[in-house]
Amino acid sequence: MTGPGKSPGLALDQTEQLVVVHDRDSGLGAAIAIDDSTLGPAIGGIRWRTYPDEATAITEARRLARVMTLKSALAGIASGGAKSVVFRPDPVPSGPTRRALMEAFGRSVAWLGGRYVPGLDMGTTLDDLRVVATRAPEICVLEPSEATAVGLFAGIEAVTRLRWPAGLAKRTVLVQGAGHVGSSLARKLAAAKALVLVSDVEPERAGRVAALVDGAVVPPDRVIGHPCDVFAPCAVGRLIDAETAGMLACEVIAGAANDVLSHRGAAELLAARGIDYVPDFAINSGGVIAIFAARSGWDEPRTTAALQGIGEQVREILETARATKRTPLSIAEDGASSRLGHRVTVPD
Ligand code: NAD
């Protein structure tokens, strides 16, 4: 079993602070992982889902917190990386019980004295954040998905131009996950005249988004290996491992899903197959940029410029990778590490 001290490639002493929360009265079980706060208060969403056990939940929080450190550092914002997970009660309740749980979580955030800035993640809602904010007012109640999609689209547009001078026009892009980010991305791709394929474990959602963009649906179990020019994973993490890296039938991988490589070595396997892998933390930073911008009082033009800047940044990462015969992942890790002043890599 993978325990909190045995997360492969991410020893416990690599996490700056791990807080495990048990609240007797509400029944809350949660963990807050602050990976690194060198650059500022650590931003990271609250994930609330069913886990097989507590250790798995904590491992996920620590891995995702590391990704947030890399993301913020590379984005050039003065914030660190964190993530929290709620693992108890299970199943996830609604109504007044949920409110009491989020209040208890907010008290734990408040004890950290502003070191952790929670946001939305899988399973939590803006209403949850509003409740947390009643106990920990430093948090930012904001839905970041559109900003993430704007940055992601800017990045995809920039990297496709490196391969195809006409950019996205007539290129086939397979979007896995037709949720907040994936559905917005699909619309932007269609407006850029790409041919859009959509996949989701919820067939009705996939069908609705595909119809909106005049695209087609790919069944979830056919995504890996389905031919396309660009594969945009916008659903689950740890998707690309030794096996799937050998099966993907695309030329570019660029999506929103965090922690999409199951291990660092998968980046080498993709490079060996001539696939341009754009590191998730380099291209999906739009949401964290928007949260930082809102907390810092940036005006709209400044925020928009920062989101669009993701395009230029990922283009440079891919160009440097080609010129130096290294992977885009290691180039992006170098960029984040030099800003942090110490070496930080994705977990193995
Ligand atoms: P979401 O929950 O709105 O959408 C995810 C979609 O993926 C859902 O429609 C779900 O049914 C689908 N899905 C789940 N498993 C799937 C599978 N195996 N195959 C196909 N579809 C599947 O989430 P979102 O906000 O759109 O975020 C998408 C991904 O991007 C997540 O991994 C998230 O962590 C990451 N991300 C999101 C943001 C943001 O601002 N929302 C920022 C950075 C990273």
Short mmCIF file of C-alpha atoms and ligand atoms in Angstrom, two decimals:
data_model
loop_
_atom_site.label_atom_id
_atom_site.label_comp_id
_atom_site.label_asym_id
_atom_site.label_seq_id
_atom_site.Cartn_x
_atom_site.Cartn_y
_atom_site.Cartn_z
CA MET A 1 0.00 0.00 0.00
CA THR A 2 1.12 3.53 -0.68
CA GLY A 3 1.21 5.47 2.58
CA PRO A 4 1.80 9.13 3.23
CA GLY A 5 5.47 8.45 3.93
CA LYS A 6 5.83 6.12 0.97
CA SER A 7 4.45 8.15 -1.92
CA PRO A 8 6.62 6.97 -4.81
CA GLY A 9 9.08 9.68 -5.81
CA LEU A 10 7.87 12.17 -3.20
CA ALA A 11 9.26 11.44 0.26
CA LEU A 12 7.38 12.94 3.17
CA ASP A 13 10.25 15.31 3.94
CA GLN A 14 9.71 16.91 0.52
CA THR A 15 6.37 18.35 1.67
CA GLU A 16 6.83 21.59 3.62
CA GLN A 17 3.83 21.06 5.89
CA LEU A 18 1.20 18.36 6.11
CA VAL A 19 -1.81 18.96 8.35
CA VAL A 20 -4.19 16.07 8.96
CA VAL A 21 -7.54 17.29 10.26
CA HIS A 22 -9.88 15.26 12.43
CA ASP A 23 -12.90 17.14 13.81
CA ARG A 24 -14.88 15.08 16.29
CA ASP A 25 -18.06 17.13 16.30
CA SER A 26 -18.60 17.42 12.54
CA GLY A 27 -16.96 14.09 11.59
CA LEU A 28 -14.61 15.83 9.14
CA GLY A 29 -11.51 14.00 7.99
CA ALA A 30 -9.22 16.05 5.74
CA ALA A 31 -5.61 16.83 4.95
CA ILE A 32 -3.94 20.05 3.89
CA ALA A 33 -0.60 19.68 2.10
CA ILE A 34 1.54 22.79 1.72
CA ASP A 35 4.26 21.73 -0.67
CA ASP A 36 6.28 24.95 -0.79
CA SER A 37 5.61 28.52 0.31
CA THR A 38 8.94 30.05 -0.73
CA LEU A 39 7.28 32.45 -3.15
CA GLY A 40 4.22 33.32 -1.07
CA PRO A 41 1.02 31.96 0.49
CA ALA A 42 0.29 28.56 -1.03
CA ILE A 43 -2.75 28.43 -3.35
CA GLY A 44 -4.51 25.12 -4.04
CA GLY A 45 -8.03 23.75 -4.31
CA ILE A 46 -10.05 21.58 -1.92
CA ARG A 47 -10.71 18.16 -3.47
CA TRP A 48 -13.64 16.19 -2.05
CA ARG A 49 -14.19 12.71 -3.36
CA THR A 50 -14.27 9.08 -2.34
CA TYR A 51 -10.87 7.52 -1.67
CA PRO A 52 -10.10 3.86 -0.97
CA ASP A 53 -8.33 4.92 2.25
CA GLU A 54 -6.90 7.90 4.06
CA ALA A 55 -3.32 7.23 2.95
CA THR A 56 -4.33 7.38 -0.72
CA ALA A 57 -6.08 10.70 -0.12
CA ILE A 58 -3.03 12.19 1.58
CA THR A 59 -0.73 10.96 -1.17
CA GLU A 60 -2.96 12.62 -3.74
CA ALA A 61 -2.92 15.91 -1.81
CA ARG A 62 0.88 15.88 -1.60
CA ARG A 63 1.36 15.05 -5.29
CA LEU A 64 -1.09 17.69 -6.43
CA ALA A 65 0.42 20.26 -4.06
CA ARG A 66 3.79 19.69 -5.73
CA VAL A 67 2.21 20.30 -9.13
CA MET A 68 0.78 23.58 -7.75
CA THR A 69 4.27 24.68 -6.65
CA LEU A 70 5.64 24.11 -10.14
CA LYS A 71 2.61 25.81 -11.70
CA SER A 72 2.76 29.01 -9.65
CA ALA A 73 6.53 29.29 -9.89
CA LEU A 74 6.57 28.87 -13.66
CA ALA A 75 3.66 31.30 -14.04
CA GLY A 76 5.79 33.93 -12.32
CA ILE A 77 3.31 34.71 -9.55
CA ALA A 78 4.21 35.22 -5.89
CA SER A 79 2.42 32.21 -4.56
CA GLY A 80 3.35 28.78 -3.32
CA GLY A 81 1.78 25.37 -3.95
CA ALA A 82 -0.77 23.49 -1.84
CA LYS A 83 -3.75 21.16 -2.10
CA SER A 84 -6.24 19.78 0.37
CA VAL A 85 -8.43 16.68 0.34
CA VAL A 86 -11.57 15.82 2.28
CA PHE A 87 -11.79 12.07 2.80
CA ARG A 88 -14.38 11.76 5.58
CA PRO A 89 -17.36 11.44 5.79
CA ASP A 90 -17.87 9.12 2.85
CA PRO A 91 -20.30 9.24 1.05
CA VAL A 92 -20.16 12.99 0.64
CA PRO A 93 -23.20 14.60 2.34
CA SER A 94 -25.29 17.63 1.40
CA GLY A 95 -27.43 20.12 3.35
CA PRO A 96 -26.68 21.33 6.88
CA THR A 97 -24.16 18.53 7.53
CA ARG A 98 -22.09 19.71 4.60
CA ARG A 99 -22.12 23.26 5.97
CA ALA A 100 -20.84 22.09 9.37
CA LEU A 101 -18.06 20.14 7.65
CA MET A 102 -16.97 23.13 5.61
CA GLU A 103 -17.03 25.34 8.71
CA ALA A 104 -14.75 22.87 10.46
CA PHE A 105 -12.47 22.84 7.44
CA GLY A 106 -12.44 26.66 7.45
CA ARG A 107 -11.31 26.67 11.09
CA SER A 108 -8.34 24.49 10.13
CA VAL A 109 -7.47 26.84 7.30
CA ALA A 110 -7.66 29.80 9.72
CA TRP A 111 -5.19 28.11 12.09
CA LEU A 112 -2.65 28.21 9.29
CA GLY A 113 -2.75 31.99 9.52
CA GLY A 114 -2.93 32.75 5.79
CA ARG A 115 -0.23 30.27 4.69
CA TYR A 116 -2.86 28.27 2.76
CA VAL A 117 -5.28 29.85 0.28
CA PRO A 118 -7.97 27.31 -0.67
CA GLY A 119 -9.90 27.32 -3.94
CA LEU A 120 -12.23 25.06 -5.92
CA ASP A 121 -11.32 21.57 -7.00
CA MET A 122 -13.10 18.37 -7.89
CA GLY A 123 -16.15 17.86 -5.64
CA THR A 124 -16.31 21.33 -4.07
CA THR A 125 -18.54 24.24 -5.03
CA LEU A 126 -18.54 28.01 -4.73
CA ASP A 127 -21.09 27.58 -1.91
CA ASP A 128 -18.58 25.42 -0.04
CA LEU A 129 -15.92 28.10 -0.49
CA ARG A 130 -18.30 30.76 0.82
CA VAL A 131 -18.78 28.70 3.99
CA VAL A 132 -15.01 28.18 4.38
CA ALA A 133 -14.60 31.95 3.93
CA THR A 134 -16.79 32.60 6.99
CA ARG A 135 -13.98 31.09 9.08
CA ALA A 136 -10.94 31.92 6.91
CA PRO A 137 -11.59 35.23 5.15
CA GLU A 138 -8.31 35.30 3.21
CA ILE A 139 -9.65 32.82 0.70
CA CYS A 140 -10.74 33.81 -2.77
CA VAL A 141 -14.25 32.71 -3.82
CA LEU A 142 -13.79 32.45 -7.56
CA GLU A 143 -14.62 29.95 -10.33
CA PRO A 144 -11.31 29.71 -12.23
CA SER A 145 -12.27 27.35 -15.08
CA GLU A 146 -12.78 29.94 -17.78
CA ALA A 147 -9.38 31.49 -17.06
CA THR A 148 -7.86 28.00 -17.21
CA ALA A 149 -9.52 27.38 -20.58
CA VAL A 150 -8.33 30.74 -21.94
CA GLY A 151 -4.72 29.97 -21.00
CA LEU A 152 -4.98 26.39 -22.22
CA PHE A 153 -6.32 27.50 -25.57
CA ALA A 154 -3.56 30.13 -25.93
CA GLY A 155 -1.02 27.39 -25.25
CA ILE A 156 -2.54 24.88 -27.67
CA GLU A 157 -2.71 27.51 -30.40
CA ALA A 158 0.94 28.45 -29.89
CA VAL A 159 2.31 24.91 -29.90
CA THR A 160 0.26 23.76 -32.89
CA ARG A 161 1.77 26.61 -34.92
CA LEU A 162 5.20 25.09 -34.26
CA ARG A 163 4.10 21.94 -36.12
CA TRP A 164 1.57 23.28 -38.58
CA PRO A 165 1.92 26.83 -39.95
CA ALA A 166 -1.88 27.14 -40.37
CA GLY A 167 -2.28 26.45 -36.65
CA LEU A 168 -5.46 24.75 -35.53
CA ALA A 169 -7.43 25.06 -38.76
CA LYS A 170 -8.52 21.57 -39.87
CA ARG A 171 -6.49 19.90 -37.10
CA THR A 172 -8.29 17.21 -35.11
CA VAL A 173 -8.30 17.80 -31.38
CA LEU A 174 -9.58 15.16 -28.99
CA VAL A 175 -10.83 16.68 -25.73
CA GLN A 176 -11.12 14.15 -22.91
CA GLY A 177 -13.53 15.45 -20.26
CA ALA A 178 -16.41 17.73 -21.25
CA GLY A 179 -16.62 19.49 -17.89
CA HIS A 180 -15.93 23.12 -17.04
CA VAL A 181 -12.58 23.44 -18.77
CA GLY A 182 -13.08 20.85 -21.52
CA SER A 183 -16.40 22.28 -22.72
CA SER A 184 -15.04 25.83 -22.89
CA LEU A 185 -11.91 24.61 -24.64
CA ALA A 186 -14.04 22.72 -27.19
CA ARG A 187 -15.91 25.91 -28.09
CA LYS A 188 -12.69 27.88 -28.53
CA LEU A 189 -11.19 25.12 -30.69
CA ALA A 190 -14.27 25.03 -32.91
CA ALA A 191 -14.12 28.82 -33.32
CA ALA A 192 -10.52 28.37 -34.50
CA LYS A 193 -11.80 25.90 -37.13
CA ALA A 194 -10.36 22.78 -35.52
CA LEU A 195 -12.23 19.48 -35.84
CA VAL A 196 -13.26 18.62 -32.30
CA LEU A 197 -13.73 15.15 -30.81
CA VAL A 198 -15.21 14.94 -27.32
CA SER A 199 -15.15 12.17 -24.75
CA ASP A 200 -16.67 11.93 -21.28
CA VAL A 201 -17.71 9.16 -18.94
CA GLU A 202 -21.08 10.95 -18.85
CA PRO A 203 -22.36 10.20 -22.39
CA GLU A 204 -25.05 12.88 -22.25
CA ARG A 205 -22.45 15.56 -21.43
CA ALA A 206 -20.15 14.41 -24.22
CA GLY A 207 -23.04 14.43 -26.68
CA ARG A 208 -24.20 17.90 -25.67
CA VAL A 209 -20.74 19.46 -26.04
CA ALA A 210 -20.03 17.62 -29.31
CA ALA A 211 -23.33 18.91 -30.73
CA LEU A 212 -22.47 22.46 -29.68
CA VAL A 213 -19.19 22.41 -31.58
CA ASP A 214 -20.36 20.35 -34.52
CA GLY A 215 -17.97 17.62 -33.42
CA ALA A 216 -18.14 13.87 -32.75
CA VAL A 217 -18.13 11.74 -29.61
CA VAL A 218 -15.39 9.21 -28.83
CA PRO A 219 -16.38 6.55 -26.24
CA PRO A 220 -14.24 6.85 -23.07
CA ASP A 221 -12.67 3.42 -23.52
CA ARG A 222 -11.51 4.33 -27.06
CA VAL A 223 -9.68 7.57 -26.20
CA ILE A 224 -6.22 6.07 -25.80
CA GLY A 225 -5.09 5.20 -29.31
CA HIS A 226 -7.79 7.17 -31.11
CA PRO A 227 -6.09 9.05 -33.98
CA CYS A 228 -5.94 12.84 -33.59
CA ASP A 229 -3.43 15.65 -34.05
CA VAL A 230 -3.77 17.06 -30.54
CA PHE A 231 -4.88 15.17 -27.46
CA ALA A 232 -6.22 17.45 -24.71
CA PRO A 233 -6.74 15.51 -21.44
CA CYS A 234 -9.15 17.58 -19.34
CA ALA A 235 -10.48 14.87 -17.02
CA VAL A 236 -8.31 12.72 -14.78
CA GLY A 237 -4.67 12.65 -13.68
CA ARG A 238 -2.03 9.90 -13.94
CA LEU A 239 -3.39 8.87 -17.31
CA ILE A 240 -0.13 8.46 -19.20
CA ASP A 241 1.99 5.55 -18.07
CA ALA A 242 4.43 3.23 -19.83
CA GLU A 243 1.59 1.39 -21.55
CA THR A 244 -0.61 4.31 -22.64
CA ALA A 245 2.43 6.37 -23.72
CA GLY A 246 3.05 3.67 -26.32
CA MET A 247 -0.55 3.65 -27.52
CA LEU A 248 -1.38 7.34 -27.95
CA ALA A 249 -1.91 8.20 -31.61
CA CYS A 250 -1.40 11.98 -31.55
CA GLU A 251 1.41 14.46 -32.22
CA VAL A 252 0.79 16.90 -29.39
CA ILE A 253 -0.51 16.39 -25.84
CA ALA A 254 -1.74 19.55 -24.15
CA GLY A 255 -4.52 19.56 -21.58
CA ALA A 256 -5.77 20.83 -18.25
CA ALA A 257 -5.68 17.61 -16.21
CA ASN A 258 -3.20 17.94 -13.35
CA ASP A 259 -0.50 15.34 -12.72
CA VAL A 260 -1.27 13.66 -16.03
CA LEU A 261 1.95 11.60 -16.19
CA SER A 262 1.93 8.61 -13.86
CA HIS A 263 5.72 8.98 -13.50
CA ARG A 264 8.47 11.28 -14.80
CA GLY A 265 9.82 8.64 -17.18
CA ALA A 266 6.62 8.82 -19.24
CA ALA A 267 7.85 12.17 -20.61
CA GLU A 268 10.90 10.41 -22.09
CA LEU A 269 8.73 7.71 -23.65
CA LEU A 270 6.56 10.35 -25.35
CA ALA A 271 9.61 12.26 -26.59
CA ALA A 272 11.08 9.06 -28.02
CA ARG A 273 7.87 8.61 -30.02
CA GLY A 274 8.12 12.18 -31.37
CA ILE A 275 5.08 13.38 -29.41
CA ASP A 276 5.24 16.95 -28.06
CA TYR A 277 4.07 16.73 -24.47
CA VAL A 278 3.27 20.14 -23.00
CA PRO A 279 3.64 19.80 -19.22
CA ASP A 280 0.24 20.15 -17.52
CA PHE A 281 1.52 22.64 -14.95
CA ALA A 282 2.88 24.88 -17.71
CA ILE A 283 -0.33 25.11 -19.71
CA ASN A 284 -3.10 24.89 -17.08
CA SER A 285 -1.99 27.80 -14.88
CA GLY A 286 -4.76 30.17 -16.04
CA GLY A 287 -6.92 29.45 -12.99
CA VAL A 288 -4.21 30.04 -10.40
CA ILE A 289 -3.14 33.20 -12.25
CA ALA A 290 -6.76 34.44 -12.07
CA ILE A 291 -6.93 33.74 -8.31
CA PHE A 292 -3.61 35.47 -7.68
CA ALA A 293 -4.70 38.41 -9.88
CA ALA A 294 -7.97 38.81 -7.97
CA ARG A 295 -6.17 38.73 -4.60
CA SER A 296 -3.59 41.21 -5.86
CA GLY A 297 -6.07 43.65 -7.41
CA TRP A 298 -4.80 43.31 -10.98
CA ASP A 299 -6.95 45.02 -13.60
CA GLU A 300 -8.46 43.07 -16.47
CA PRO A 301 -5.89 43.94 -19.16
CA ARG A 302 -3.05 42.80 -16.90
CA THR A 303 -4.81 39.53 -16.09
CA THR A 304 -5.67 38.88 -19.73
CA ALA A 305 -2.08 39.54 -20.78
CA ALA A 306 -0.85 37.05 -18.18
CA LEU A 307 -3.28 34.38 -19.44
CA GLN A 308 -2.32 34.96 -23.06
CA GLY A 309 1.35 34.85 -22.02
CA ILE A 310 0.94 31.12 -21.38
CA GLY A 311 1.04 30.68 -25.17
CA GLU A 312 4.43 32.32 -25.54
CA GLN A 313 5.80 30.48 -22.53
CA VAL A 314 4.87 26.98 -23.67
CA ARG A 315 6.12 27.72 -27.19
CA GLU A 316 9.51 28.67 -25.70
CA ILE A 317 9.54 25.50 -23.57
CA LEU A 318 8.99 23.30 -26.63
CA GLU A 319 11.55 25.21 -28.72
CA THR A 320 14.19 24.92 -26.00
CA ALA A 321 13.41 21.23 -25.60
CA ARG A 322 13.94 20.65 -29.31
CA ALA A 323 17.14 22.70 -29.41
CA THR A 324 18.66 20.97 -26.38
CA LYS A 325 17.25 17.48 -27.06
CA ARG A 326 15.71 17.41 -23.60
CA THR A 327 12.09 16.85 -22.66
CA PRO A 328 9.68 19.78 -22.32
CA LEU A 329 9.02 18.47 -18.81
CA SER A 330 12.63 18.93 -17.69
CA ILE A 331 12.82 22.38 -19.33
CA ALA A 332 9.64 23.46 -17.50
CA GLU A 333 10.94 22.03 -14.21
CA ASP A 334 14.17 24.03 -14.69
CA GLY A 335 12.15 27.21 -15.24
CA ALA A 336 10.15 26.71 -12.05
CA SER A 337 13.22 25.65 -10.04
CA SER A 338 15.25 28.70 -11.04
CA ARG A 339 12.44 30.96 -9.84
CA LEU A 340 12.21 29.04 -6.55
CA GLY A 341 15.97 28.99 -6.01
CA HIS A 342 15.98 25.23 -5.39
CA ARG A 343 15.33 22.10 -7.45
CA VAL A 344 11.72 20.99 -7.72
CA THR A 345 10.44 18.19 -9.96
CA VAL A 346 7.13 16.44 -10.53
CA PRO A 347 6.66 13.37 -8.31
CA ASP A 348 7.82 10.07 -9.75
P1 NAD B 1 -14.96 18.99 -14.22
O1 NAD B 1 -15.23 18.13 -13.05
O2 NAD B 1 -15.85 20.14 -14.50
O3 NAD B 1 -14.92 18.11 -15.55
C1 NAD B 1 -14.28 16.89 -15.63
C2 NAD B 1 -15.04 16.04 -16.64
O4 NAD B 1 -14.29 14.85 -16.88
C3 NAD B 1 -16.42 15.62 -16.16
O5 NAD B 1 -17.37 15.91 -17.17
C4 NAD B 1 -16.27 14.10 -15.95
O6 NAD B 1 -17.47 13.40 -16.20
C5 NAD B 1 -15.20 13.77 -16.94
N1 NAD B 1 -14.45 12.55 -16.69
C6 NAD B 1 -14.04 12.04 -15.52
N2 NAD B 1 -13.33 10.92 -15.72
C7 NAD B 1 -13.27 10.74 -17.06
C8 NAD B 1 -12.67 9.77 -17.90
N3 NAD B 1 -11.97 8.75 -17.39
N4 NAD B 1 -12.83 9.89 -19.24
C9 NAD B 1 -13.53 10.92 -19.75
N5 NAD B 1 -14.12 11.87 -19.00
C10 NAD B 1 -13.99 11.77 -17.68
O7 NAD B 1 -13.43 19.46 -14.05
P2 NAD B 1 -12.73 20.72 -14.70
O8 NAD B 1 -12.83 21.87 -13.78
O9 NAD B 1 -13.19 20.87 -16.11
O10 NAD B 1 -11.20 20.26 -14.70
C11 NAD B 1 -10.74 19.27 -15.59
C12 NAD B 1 -9.33 18.82 -15.21
O11 NAD B 1 -8.46 19.96 -15.25
C13 NAD B 1 -9.22 18.26 -13.79
O12 NAD B 1 -8.23 17.26 -13.79
C14 NAD B 1 -8.73 19.45 -12.98
O13 NAD B 1 -7.99 19.04 -11.84
C15 NAD B 1 -7.83 20.13 -14.00
N6 NAD B 1 -7.69 21.57 -13.76
C16 NAD B 1 -8.81 22.34 -13.68
C17 NAD B 1 -8.66 23.71 -13.47
C18 NAD B 1 -9.86 24.59 -13.37
O14 NAD B 1 -9.70 25.83 -13.34
N7 NAD B 1 -11.07 24.05 -13.35
C19 NAD B 1 -7.38 24.28 -13.34
C20 NAD B 1 -6.27 23.45 -13.49
C21 NAD B 1 -6.43 22.09 -13.68
#
